[in-house]
PDB file of C-alpha atoms in Angstrom:
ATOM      1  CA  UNK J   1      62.306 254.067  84.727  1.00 76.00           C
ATOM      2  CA  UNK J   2      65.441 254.818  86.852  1.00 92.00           C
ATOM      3  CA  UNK J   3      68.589 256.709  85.241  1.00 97.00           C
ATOM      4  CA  UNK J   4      71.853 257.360  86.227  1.00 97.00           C
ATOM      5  CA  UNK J   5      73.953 260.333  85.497  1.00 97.00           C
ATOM      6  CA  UNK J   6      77.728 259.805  84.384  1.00 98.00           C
ATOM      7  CA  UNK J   7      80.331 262.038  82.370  1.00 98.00           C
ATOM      8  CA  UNK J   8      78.840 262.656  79.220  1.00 98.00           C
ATOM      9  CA  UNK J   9      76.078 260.586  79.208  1.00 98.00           C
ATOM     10  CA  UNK J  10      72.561 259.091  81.376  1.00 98.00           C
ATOM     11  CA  UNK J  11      72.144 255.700  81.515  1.00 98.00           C
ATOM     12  CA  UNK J  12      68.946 253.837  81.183  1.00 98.00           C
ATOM     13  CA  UNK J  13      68.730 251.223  83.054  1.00 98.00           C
ATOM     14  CA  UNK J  14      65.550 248.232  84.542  1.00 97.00           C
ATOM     15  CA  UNK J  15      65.959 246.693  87.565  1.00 98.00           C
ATOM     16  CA  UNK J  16      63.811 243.633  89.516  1.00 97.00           C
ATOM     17  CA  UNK J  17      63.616 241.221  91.742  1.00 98.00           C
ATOM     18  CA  UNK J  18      65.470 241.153  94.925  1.00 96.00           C
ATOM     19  CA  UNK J  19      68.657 239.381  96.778  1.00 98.00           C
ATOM     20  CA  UNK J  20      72.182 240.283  95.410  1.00 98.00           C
ATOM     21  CA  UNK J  21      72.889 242.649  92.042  1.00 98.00           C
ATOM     22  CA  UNK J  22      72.956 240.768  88.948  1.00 99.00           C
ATOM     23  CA  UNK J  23      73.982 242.950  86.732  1.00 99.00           C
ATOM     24  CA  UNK J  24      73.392 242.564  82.647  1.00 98.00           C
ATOM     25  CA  UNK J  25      75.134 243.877  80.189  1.00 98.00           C
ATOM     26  CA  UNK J  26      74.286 243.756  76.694  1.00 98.00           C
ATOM     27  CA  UNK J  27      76.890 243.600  73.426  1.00 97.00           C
ATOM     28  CA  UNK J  28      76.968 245.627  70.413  1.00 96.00           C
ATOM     29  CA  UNK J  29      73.806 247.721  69.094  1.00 98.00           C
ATOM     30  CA  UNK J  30      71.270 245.735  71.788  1.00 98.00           C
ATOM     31  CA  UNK J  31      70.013 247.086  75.053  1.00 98.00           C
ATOM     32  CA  UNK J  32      68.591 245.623  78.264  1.00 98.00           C
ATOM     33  CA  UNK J  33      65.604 244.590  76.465  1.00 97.00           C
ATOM     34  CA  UNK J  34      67.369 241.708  74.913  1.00 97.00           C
ATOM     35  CA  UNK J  35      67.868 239.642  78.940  1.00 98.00           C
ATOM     36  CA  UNK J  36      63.985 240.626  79.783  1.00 96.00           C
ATOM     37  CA  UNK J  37      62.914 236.907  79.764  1.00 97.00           C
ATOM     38  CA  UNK J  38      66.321 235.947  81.591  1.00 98.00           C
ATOM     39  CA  UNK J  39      65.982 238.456  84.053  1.00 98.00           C
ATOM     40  CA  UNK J  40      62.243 237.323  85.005  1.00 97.00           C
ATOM     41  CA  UNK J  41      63.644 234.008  85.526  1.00 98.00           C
ATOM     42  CA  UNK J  42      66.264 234.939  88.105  1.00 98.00           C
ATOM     43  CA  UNK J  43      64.860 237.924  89.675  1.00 98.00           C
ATOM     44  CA  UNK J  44      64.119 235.557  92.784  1.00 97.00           C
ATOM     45  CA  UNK J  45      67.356 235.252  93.418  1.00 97.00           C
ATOM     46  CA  UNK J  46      68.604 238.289  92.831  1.00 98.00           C
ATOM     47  CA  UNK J  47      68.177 242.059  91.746  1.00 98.00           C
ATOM     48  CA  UNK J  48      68.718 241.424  88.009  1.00 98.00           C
ATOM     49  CA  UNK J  49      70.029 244.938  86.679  1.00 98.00           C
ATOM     50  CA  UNK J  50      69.828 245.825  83.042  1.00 98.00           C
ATOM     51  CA  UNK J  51      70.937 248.575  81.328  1.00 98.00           C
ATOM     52  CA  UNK J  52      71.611 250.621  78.022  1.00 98.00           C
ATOM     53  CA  UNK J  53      74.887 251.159  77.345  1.00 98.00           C
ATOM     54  CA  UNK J  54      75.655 254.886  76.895  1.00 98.00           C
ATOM     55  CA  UNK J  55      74.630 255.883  72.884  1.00 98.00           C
ATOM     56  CA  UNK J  56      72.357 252.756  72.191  1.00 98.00           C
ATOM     57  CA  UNK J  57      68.836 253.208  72.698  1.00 98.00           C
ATOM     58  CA  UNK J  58      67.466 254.818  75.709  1.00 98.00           C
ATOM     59  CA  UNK J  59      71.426 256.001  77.319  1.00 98.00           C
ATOM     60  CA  UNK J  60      71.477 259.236  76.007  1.00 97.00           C
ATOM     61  CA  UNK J  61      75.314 260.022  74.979  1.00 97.00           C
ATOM     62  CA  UNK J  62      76.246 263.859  74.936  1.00 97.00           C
ATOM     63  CA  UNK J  63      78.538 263.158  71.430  1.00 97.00           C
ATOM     64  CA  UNK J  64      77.331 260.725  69.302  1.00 96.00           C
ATOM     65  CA  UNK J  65      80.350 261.429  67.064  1.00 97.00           C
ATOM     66  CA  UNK J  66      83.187 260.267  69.193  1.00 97.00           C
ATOM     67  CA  UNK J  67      84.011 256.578  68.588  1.00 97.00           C
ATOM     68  CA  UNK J  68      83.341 254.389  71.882  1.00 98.00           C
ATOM     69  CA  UNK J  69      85.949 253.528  74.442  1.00 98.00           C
ATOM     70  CA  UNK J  70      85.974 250.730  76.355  1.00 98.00           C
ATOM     71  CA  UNK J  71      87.422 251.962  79.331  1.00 98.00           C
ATOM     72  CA  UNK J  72      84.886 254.945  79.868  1.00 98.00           C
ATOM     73  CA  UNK J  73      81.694 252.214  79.651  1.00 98.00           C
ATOM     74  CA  UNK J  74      83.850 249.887  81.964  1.00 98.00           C
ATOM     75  CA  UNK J  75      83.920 253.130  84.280  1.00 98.00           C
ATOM     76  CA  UNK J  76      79.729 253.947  83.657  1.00 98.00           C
ATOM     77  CA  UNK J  77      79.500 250.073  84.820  1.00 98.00           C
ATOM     78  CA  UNK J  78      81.465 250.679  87.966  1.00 98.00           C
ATOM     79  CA  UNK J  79      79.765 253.866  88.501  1.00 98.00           C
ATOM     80  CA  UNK J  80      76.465 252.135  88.062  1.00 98.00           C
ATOM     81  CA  UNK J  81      77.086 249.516  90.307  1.00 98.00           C
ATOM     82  CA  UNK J  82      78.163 251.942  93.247  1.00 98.00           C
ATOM     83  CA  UNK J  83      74.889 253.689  93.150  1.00 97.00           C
ATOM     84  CA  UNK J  84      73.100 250.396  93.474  1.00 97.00           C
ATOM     85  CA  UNK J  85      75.219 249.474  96.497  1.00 96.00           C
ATOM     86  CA  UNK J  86      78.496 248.322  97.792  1.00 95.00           C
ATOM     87  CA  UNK J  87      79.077 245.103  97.919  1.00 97.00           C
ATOM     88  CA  UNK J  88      80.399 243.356  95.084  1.00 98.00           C
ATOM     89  CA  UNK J  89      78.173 242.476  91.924  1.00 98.00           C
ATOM     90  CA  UNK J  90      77.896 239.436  90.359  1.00 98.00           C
ATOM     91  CA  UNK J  91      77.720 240.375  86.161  1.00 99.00           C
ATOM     92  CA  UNK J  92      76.627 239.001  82.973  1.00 99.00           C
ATOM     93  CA  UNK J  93      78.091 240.423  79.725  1.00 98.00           C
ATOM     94  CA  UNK J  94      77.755 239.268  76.462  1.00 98.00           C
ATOM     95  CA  UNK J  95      79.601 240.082  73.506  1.00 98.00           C
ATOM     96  CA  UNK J  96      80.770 243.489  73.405  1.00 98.00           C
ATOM     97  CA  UNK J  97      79.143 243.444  76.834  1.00 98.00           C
ATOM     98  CA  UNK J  98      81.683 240.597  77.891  1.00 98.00           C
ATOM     99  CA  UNK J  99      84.299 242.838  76.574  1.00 98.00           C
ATOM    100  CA  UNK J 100      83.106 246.220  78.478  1.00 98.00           C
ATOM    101  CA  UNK J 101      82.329 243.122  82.019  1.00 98.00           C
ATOM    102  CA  UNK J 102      86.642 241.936  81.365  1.00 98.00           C
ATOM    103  CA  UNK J 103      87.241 245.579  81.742  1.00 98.00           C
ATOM    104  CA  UNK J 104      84.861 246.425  84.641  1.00 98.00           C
ATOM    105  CA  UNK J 105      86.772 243.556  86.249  1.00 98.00           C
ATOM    106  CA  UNK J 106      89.962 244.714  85.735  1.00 98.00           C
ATOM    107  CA  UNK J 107      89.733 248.666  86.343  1.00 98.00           C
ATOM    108  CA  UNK J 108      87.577 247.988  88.961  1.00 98.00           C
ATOM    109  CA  UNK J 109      87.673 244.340  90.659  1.00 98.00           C
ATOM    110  CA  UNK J 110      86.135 246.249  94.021  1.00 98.00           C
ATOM    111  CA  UNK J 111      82.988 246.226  92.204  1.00 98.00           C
ATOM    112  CA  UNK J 112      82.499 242.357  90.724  1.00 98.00           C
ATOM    113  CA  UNK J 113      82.516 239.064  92.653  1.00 98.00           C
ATOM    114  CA  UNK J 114      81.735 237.143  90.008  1.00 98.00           C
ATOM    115  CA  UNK J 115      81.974 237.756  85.835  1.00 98.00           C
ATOM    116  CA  UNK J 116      80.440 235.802  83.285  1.00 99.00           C
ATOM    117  CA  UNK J 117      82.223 236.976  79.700  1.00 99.00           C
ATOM    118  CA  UNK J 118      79.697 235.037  77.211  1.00 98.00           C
ATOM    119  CA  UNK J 119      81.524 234.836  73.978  1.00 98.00           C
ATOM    120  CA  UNK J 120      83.683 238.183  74.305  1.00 98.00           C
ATOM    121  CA  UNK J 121      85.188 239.018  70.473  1.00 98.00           C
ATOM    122  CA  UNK J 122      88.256 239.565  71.534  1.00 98.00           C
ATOM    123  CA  UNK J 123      89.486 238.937  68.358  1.00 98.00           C
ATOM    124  CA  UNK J 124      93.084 239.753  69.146  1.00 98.00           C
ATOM    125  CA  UNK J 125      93.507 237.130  70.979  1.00 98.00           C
ATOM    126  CA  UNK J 126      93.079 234.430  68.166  1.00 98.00           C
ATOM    127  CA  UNK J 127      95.937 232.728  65.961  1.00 98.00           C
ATOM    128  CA  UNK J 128      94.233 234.378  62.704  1.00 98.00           C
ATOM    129  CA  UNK J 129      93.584 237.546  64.586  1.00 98.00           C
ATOM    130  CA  UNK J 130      94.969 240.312  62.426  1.00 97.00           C
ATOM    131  CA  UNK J 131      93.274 238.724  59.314  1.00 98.00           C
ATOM    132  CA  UNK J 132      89.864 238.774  61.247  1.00 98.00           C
ATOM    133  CA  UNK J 133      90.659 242.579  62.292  1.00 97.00           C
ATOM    134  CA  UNK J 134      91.113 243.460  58.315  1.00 98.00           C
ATOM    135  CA  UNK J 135      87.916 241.798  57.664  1.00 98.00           C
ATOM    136  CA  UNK J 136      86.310 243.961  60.731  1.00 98.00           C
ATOM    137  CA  UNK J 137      87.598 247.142  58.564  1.00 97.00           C
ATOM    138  CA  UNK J 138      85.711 245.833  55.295  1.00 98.00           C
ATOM    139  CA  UNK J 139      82.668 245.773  57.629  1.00 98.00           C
ATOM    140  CA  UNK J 140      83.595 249.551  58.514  1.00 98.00           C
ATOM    141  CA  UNK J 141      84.213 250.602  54.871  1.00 98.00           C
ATOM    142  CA  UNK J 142      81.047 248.544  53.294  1.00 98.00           C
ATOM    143  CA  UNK J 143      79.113 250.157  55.749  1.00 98.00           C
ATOM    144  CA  UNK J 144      80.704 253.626  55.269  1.00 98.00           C
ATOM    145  CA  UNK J 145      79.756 252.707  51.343  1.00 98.00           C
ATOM    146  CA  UNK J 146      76.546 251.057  50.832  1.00 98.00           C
ATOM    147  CA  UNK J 147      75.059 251.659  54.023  1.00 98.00           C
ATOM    148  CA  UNK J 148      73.953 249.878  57.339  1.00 98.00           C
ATOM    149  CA  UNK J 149      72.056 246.883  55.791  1.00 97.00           C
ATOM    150  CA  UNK J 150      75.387 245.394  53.332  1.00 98.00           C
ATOM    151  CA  UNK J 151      77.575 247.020  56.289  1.00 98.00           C
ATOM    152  CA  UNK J 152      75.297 244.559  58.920  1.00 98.00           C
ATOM    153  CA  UNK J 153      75.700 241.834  56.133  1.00 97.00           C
ATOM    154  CA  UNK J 154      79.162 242.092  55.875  1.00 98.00           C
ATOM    155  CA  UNK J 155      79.831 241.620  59.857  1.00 98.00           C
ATOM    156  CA  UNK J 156      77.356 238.723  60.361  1.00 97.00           C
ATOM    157  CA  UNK J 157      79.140 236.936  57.749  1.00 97.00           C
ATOM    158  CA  UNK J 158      82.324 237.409  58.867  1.00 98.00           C
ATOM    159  CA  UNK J 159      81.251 236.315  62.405  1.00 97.00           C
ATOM    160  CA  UNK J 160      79.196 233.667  61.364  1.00 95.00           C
ATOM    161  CA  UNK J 161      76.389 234.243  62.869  1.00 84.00           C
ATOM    162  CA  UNK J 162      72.527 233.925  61.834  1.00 66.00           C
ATOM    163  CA  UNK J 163      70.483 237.571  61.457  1.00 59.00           C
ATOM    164  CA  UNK J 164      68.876 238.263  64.830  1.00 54.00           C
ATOM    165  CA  UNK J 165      65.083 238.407  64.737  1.00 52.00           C
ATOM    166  CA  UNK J 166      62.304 238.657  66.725  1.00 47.00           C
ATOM    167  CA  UNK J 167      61.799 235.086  67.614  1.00 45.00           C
ATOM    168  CA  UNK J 168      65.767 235.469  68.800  1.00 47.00           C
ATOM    169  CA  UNK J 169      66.415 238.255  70.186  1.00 50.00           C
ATOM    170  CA  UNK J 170      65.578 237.763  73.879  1.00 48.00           C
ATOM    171  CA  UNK J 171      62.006 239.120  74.005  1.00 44.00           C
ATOM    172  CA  UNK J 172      60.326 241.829  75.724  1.00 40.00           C
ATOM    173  CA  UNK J 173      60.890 243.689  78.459  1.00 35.00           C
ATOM    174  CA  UNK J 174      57.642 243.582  80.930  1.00 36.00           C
ATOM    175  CA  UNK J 175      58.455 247.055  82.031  1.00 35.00           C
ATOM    176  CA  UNK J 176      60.209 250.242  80.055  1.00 37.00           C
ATOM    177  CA  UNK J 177      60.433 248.178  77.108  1.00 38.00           C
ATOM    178  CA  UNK J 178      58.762 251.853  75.313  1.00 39.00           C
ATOM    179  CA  UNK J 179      55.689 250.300  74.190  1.00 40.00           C
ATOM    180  CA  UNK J 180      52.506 252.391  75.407  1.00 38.00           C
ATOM    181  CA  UNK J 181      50.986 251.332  79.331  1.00 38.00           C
ATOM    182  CA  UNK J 182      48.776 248.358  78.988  1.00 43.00           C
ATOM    183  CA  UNK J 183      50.200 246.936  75.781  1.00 46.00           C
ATOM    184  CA  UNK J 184      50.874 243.538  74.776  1.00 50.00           C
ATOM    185  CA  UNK J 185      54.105 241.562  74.954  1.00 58.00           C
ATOM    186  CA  UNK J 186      53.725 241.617  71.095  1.00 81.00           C
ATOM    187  CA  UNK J 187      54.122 245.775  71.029  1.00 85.00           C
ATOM    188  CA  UNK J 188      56.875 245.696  73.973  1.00 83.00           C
ATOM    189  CA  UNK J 189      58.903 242.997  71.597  1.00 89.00           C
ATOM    190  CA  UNK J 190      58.309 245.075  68.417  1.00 94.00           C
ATOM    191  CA  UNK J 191      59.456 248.291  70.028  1.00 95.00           C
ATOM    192  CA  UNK J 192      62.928 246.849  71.090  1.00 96.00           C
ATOM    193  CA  UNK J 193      63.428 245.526  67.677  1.00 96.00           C
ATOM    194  CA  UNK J 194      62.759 249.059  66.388  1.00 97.00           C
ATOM    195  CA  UNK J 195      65.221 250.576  68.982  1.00 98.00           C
ATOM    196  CA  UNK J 196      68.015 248.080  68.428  1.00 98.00           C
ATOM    197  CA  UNK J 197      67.367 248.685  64.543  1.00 97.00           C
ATOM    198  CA  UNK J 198      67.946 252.657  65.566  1.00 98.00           C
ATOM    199  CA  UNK J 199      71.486 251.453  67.176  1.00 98.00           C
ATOM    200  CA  UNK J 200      72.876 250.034  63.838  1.00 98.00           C
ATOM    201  CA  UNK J 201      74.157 252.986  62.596  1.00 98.00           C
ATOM    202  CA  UNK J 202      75.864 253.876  65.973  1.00 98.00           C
ATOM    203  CA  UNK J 203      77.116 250.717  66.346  1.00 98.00           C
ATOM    204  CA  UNK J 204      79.084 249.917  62.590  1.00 98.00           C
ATOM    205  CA  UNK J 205      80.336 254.025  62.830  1.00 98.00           C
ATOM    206  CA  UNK J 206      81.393 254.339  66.243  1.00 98.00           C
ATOM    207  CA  UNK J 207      81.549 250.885  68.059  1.00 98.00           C
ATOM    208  CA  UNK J 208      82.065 248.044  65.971  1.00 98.00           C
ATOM    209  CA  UNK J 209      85.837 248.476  66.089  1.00 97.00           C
ATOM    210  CA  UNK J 210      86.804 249.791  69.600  1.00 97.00           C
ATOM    211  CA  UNK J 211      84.881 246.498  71.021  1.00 98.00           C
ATOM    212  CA  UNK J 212      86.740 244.000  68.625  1.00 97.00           C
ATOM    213  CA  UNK J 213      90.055 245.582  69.127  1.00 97.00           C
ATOM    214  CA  UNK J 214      89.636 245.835  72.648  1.00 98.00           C
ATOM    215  CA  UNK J 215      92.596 243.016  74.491  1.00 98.00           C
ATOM    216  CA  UNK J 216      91.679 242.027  78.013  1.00 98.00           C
ATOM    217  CA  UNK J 217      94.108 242.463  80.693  1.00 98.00           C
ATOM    218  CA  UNK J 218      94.856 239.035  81.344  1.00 98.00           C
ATOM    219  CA  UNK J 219      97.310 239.810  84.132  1.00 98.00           C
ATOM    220  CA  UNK J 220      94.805 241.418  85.979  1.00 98.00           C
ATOM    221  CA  UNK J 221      92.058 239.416  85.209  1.00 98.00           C
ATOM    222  CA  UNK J 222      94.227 236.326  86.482  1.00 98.00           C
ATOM    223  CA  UNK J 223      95.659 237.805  89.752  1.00 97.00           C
ATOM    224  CA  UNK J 224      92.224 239.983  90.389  1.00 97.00           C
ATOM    225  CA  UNK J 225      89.860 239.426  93.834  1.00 97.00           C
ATOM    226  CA  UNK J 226      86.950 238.856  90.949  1.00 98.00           C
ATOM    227  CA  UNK J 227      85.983 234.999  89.830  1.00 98.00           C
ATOM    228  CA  UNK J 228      86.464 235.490  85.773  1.00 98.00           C
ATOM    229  CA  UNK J 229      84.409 232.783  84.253  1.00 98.00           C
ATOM    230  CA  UNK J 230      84.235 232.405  79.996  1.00 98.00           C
ATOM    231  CA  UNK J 231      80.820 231.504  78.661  1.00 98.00           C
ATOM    232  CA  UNK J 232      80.456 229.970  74.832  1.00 98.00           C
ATOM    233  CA  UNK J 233      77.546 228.871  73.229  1.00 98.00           C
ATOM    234  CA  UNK J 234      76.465 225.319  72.600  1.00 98.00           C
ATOM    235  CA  UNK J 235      75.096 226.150  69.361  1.00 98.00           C
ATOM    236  CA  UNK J 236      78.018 228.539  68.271  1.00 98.00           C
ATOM    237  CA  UNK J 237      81.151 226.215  68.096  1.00 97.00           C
ATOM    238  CA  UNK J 238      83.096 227.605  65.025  1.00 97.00           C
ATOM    239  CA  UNK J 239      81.532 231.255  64.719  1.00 98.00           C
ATOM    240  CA  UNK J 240      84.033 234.140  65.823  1.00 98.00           C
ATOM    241  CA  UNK J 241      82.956 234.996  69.246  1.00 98.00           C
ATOM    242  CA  UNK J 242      82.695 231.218  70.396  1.00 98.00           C
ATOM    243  CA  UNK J 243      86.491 230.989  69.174  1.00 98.00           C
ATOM    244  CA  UNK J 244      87.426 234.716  70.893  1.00 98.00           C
ATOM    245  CA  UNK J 245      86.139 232.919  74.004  1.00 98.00           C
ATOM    246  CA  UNK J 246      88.104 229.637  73.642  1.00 98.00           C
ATOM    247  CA  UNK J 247      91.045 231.757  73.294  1.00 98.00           C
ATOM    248  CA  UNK J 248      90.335 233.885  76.286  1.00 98.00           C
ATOM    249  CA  UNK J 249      89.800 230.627  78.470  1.00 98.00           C
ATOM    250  CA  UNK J 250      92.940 229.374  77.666  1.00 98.00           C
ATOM    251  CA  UNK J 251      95.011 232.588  78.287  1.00 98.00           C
ATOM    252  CA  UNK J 252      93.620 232.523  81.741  1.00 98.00           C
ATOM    253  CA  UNK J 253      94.026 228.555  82.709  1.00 98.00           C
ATOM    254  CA  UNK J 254      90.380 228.261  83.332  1.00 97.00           C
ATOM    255  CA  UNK J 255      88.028 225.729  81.475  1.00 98.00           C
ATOM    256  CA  UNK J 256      84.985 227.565  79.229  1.00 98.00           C
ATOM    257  CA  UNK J 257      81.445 227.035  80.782  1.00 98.00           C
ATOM    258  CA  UNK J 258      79.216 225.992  77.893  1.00 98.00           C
ATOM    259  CA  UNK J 259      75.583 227.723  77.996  1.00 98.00           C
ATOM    260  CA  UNK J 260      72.414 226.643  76.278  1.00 98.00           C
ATOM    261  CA  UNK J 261      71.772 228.236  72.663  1.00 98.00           C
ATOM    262  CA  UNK J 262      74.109 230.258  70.505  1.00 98.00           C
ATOM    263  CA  UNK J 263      75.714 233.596  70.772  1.00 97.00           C
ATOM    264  CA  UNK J 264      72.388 235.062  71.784  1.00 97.00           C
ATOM    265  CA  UNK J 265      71.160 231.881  74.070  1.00 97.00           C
ATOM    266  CA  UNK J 266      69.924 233.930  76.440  1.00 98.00           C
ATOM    267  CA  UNK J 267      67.037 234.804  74.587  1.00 96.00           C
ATOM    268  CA  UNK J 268      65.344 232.082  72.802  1.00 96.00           C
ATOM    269  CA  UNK J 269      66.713 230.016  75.620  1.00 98.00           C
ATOM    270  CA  UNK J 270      66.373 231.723  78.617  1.00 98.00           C
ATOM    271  CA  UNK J 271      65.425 228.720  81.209  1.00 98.00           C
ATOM    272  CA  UNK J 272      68.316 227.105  80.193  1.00 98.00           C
ATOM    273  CA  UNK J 273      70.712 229.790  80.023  1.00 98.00           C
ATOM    274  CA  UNK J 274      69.495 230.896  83.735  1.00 98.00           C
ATOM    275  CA  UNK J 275      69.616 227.467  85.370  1.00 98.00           C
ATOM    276  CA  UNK J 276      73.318 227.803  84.131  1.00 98.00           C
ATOM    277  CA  UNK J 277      74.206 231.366  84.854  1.00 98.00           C
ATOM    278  CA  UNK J 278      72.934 230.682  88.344  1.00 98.00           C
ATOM    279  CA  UNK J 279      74.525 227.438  89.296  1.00 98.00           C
ATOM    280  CA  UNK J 280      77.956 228.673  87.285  1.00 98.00           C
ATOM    281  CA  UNK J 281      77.796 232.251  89.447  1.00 98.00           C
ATOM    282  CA  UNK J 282      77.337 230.295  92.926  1.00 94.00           C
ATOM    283  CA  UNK J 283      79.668 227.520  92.107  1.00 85.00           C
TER     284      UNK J 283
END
């Protein structure tokens, strides 16, 4: 599967289809893996590209002990994009993908036409924001404690959200996915479960709080060439990231686009969620 080379790490990345770029971007420890049965659905319309951000899975990261920054994997996005071509992108992200898609917009609006921010936890946007950014250190130090398992416990609590399994976490990939040539869809789904379980670690030590402290530029999201749109969940109203996202809507004056499914809709339901990614990215 293709690659891309940028400072300090590769990228992995799965592209299909054909039409416009589409690009994906996945939040937290996940990888492309996770929009597999969204892309399918929309690689008619366009070239649905996927991809591992840098340290989680397959995107190799030179130094796994620096803590992420936001505006180096808004810059891998750019750079990604402008080897796939150069006309604007339209671009999914969700969660800490949303966050890393605000960025990409704002550092480098040349590159976008169109962002979708599902359910971005930008929690410093909310009222109660410095109490949730405490509780996001309690994450850190259970995890730095007891280990990944309470540390994952602690975070899903305090985001209110159900444990991801794999009847929800988007299905397989039907190409790269890192099961062996000729396998089942059963072995392609339990090998991204594996790898995402591999990205836990990485993700409470080194990206959990860069993504969550990580403030938009509203300014330039509101005055940028790039159509910002704010996704939330129909099944999330009340959890954390559903809440960052109202908040985020309002800054910028524009009214949240509700998607099927919860903070992960995309997977369990991806003919949904694609009938409304593609009628809210050509609206």
């Amino acid at each position: 599967m293709p690659t891309s080379t940028v400072p300090g790490a590769t990228l992995y990345y799965e592209a299909q289809g054909s039409g416009p770029v589409l690009l994906m971007i996945p939040g937290g420890p996940a990888d492309a893996g996770v929009f597999a049965g969204l892309a399918a659905r929309l690689a008619d319309r366009y070239t649905v590209v996927a991809y591992d951000p840098r340290g989680n899975s397959r995107s190799a990261v030179a130094d796994p002990s620096l803590d992420q920054d936001m505006d180096v994997h808004a810059d891998d996005a750019a750079r990604l994009l402008a080897e796939l071509g150069d006309e604007p992108a339209y671009v999914l992200g969700s969660s800490g993908g949303a966050q890393i898609g605000l960025n990409l917009a704002a550092r480098h609006p040349e590159r976008v036409r169109v962002l979708v921010a599902h359910e971005p936890p930008c929690v410093r946007l909310l009222p109660d924001g410095e109490e949730v950014r405490a509780g996001m250190r309690e994450v850190y130090e259970t995890y730095r404690a007891d280990g990944v398992q309470a540390g994952m416990a602690r975070f899903e609590a305090l985001a209110g959200m159900r444990r991801r399994t794999p009847d929800n976490l988007g299905g397989p990939s039907p190409a790269g996915a890192g099961a062996a040539p000729g396998a089942g869809p059963g072995a392609a789904l339990a090998a991204m479960v594996a790898r995402i379980s591999g990205n836990l670690d990485y993700f409470l030590a080194r990206g959990l709080r860069p993504i969550s402290d990580f403030v938009p530029d509203v300014a330039a999201l509101r005055n940028g060439a790039p159509r910002i749109v704010v996704g939330v969940g129909a099944e999330s109203e009340g959890q954390l990231a559903h809440r960052c996202g109202l908040a985020l809507a309002e800054r910028l004056g524009t009214a949240p686009v509700v998607f099927p499914g919860d903070h992960g809709g995309y997977g369990p339901k991806a003919a949904e969620f694609a009938v409304t990614l593609d009628r809210t990215l050509t609206g």
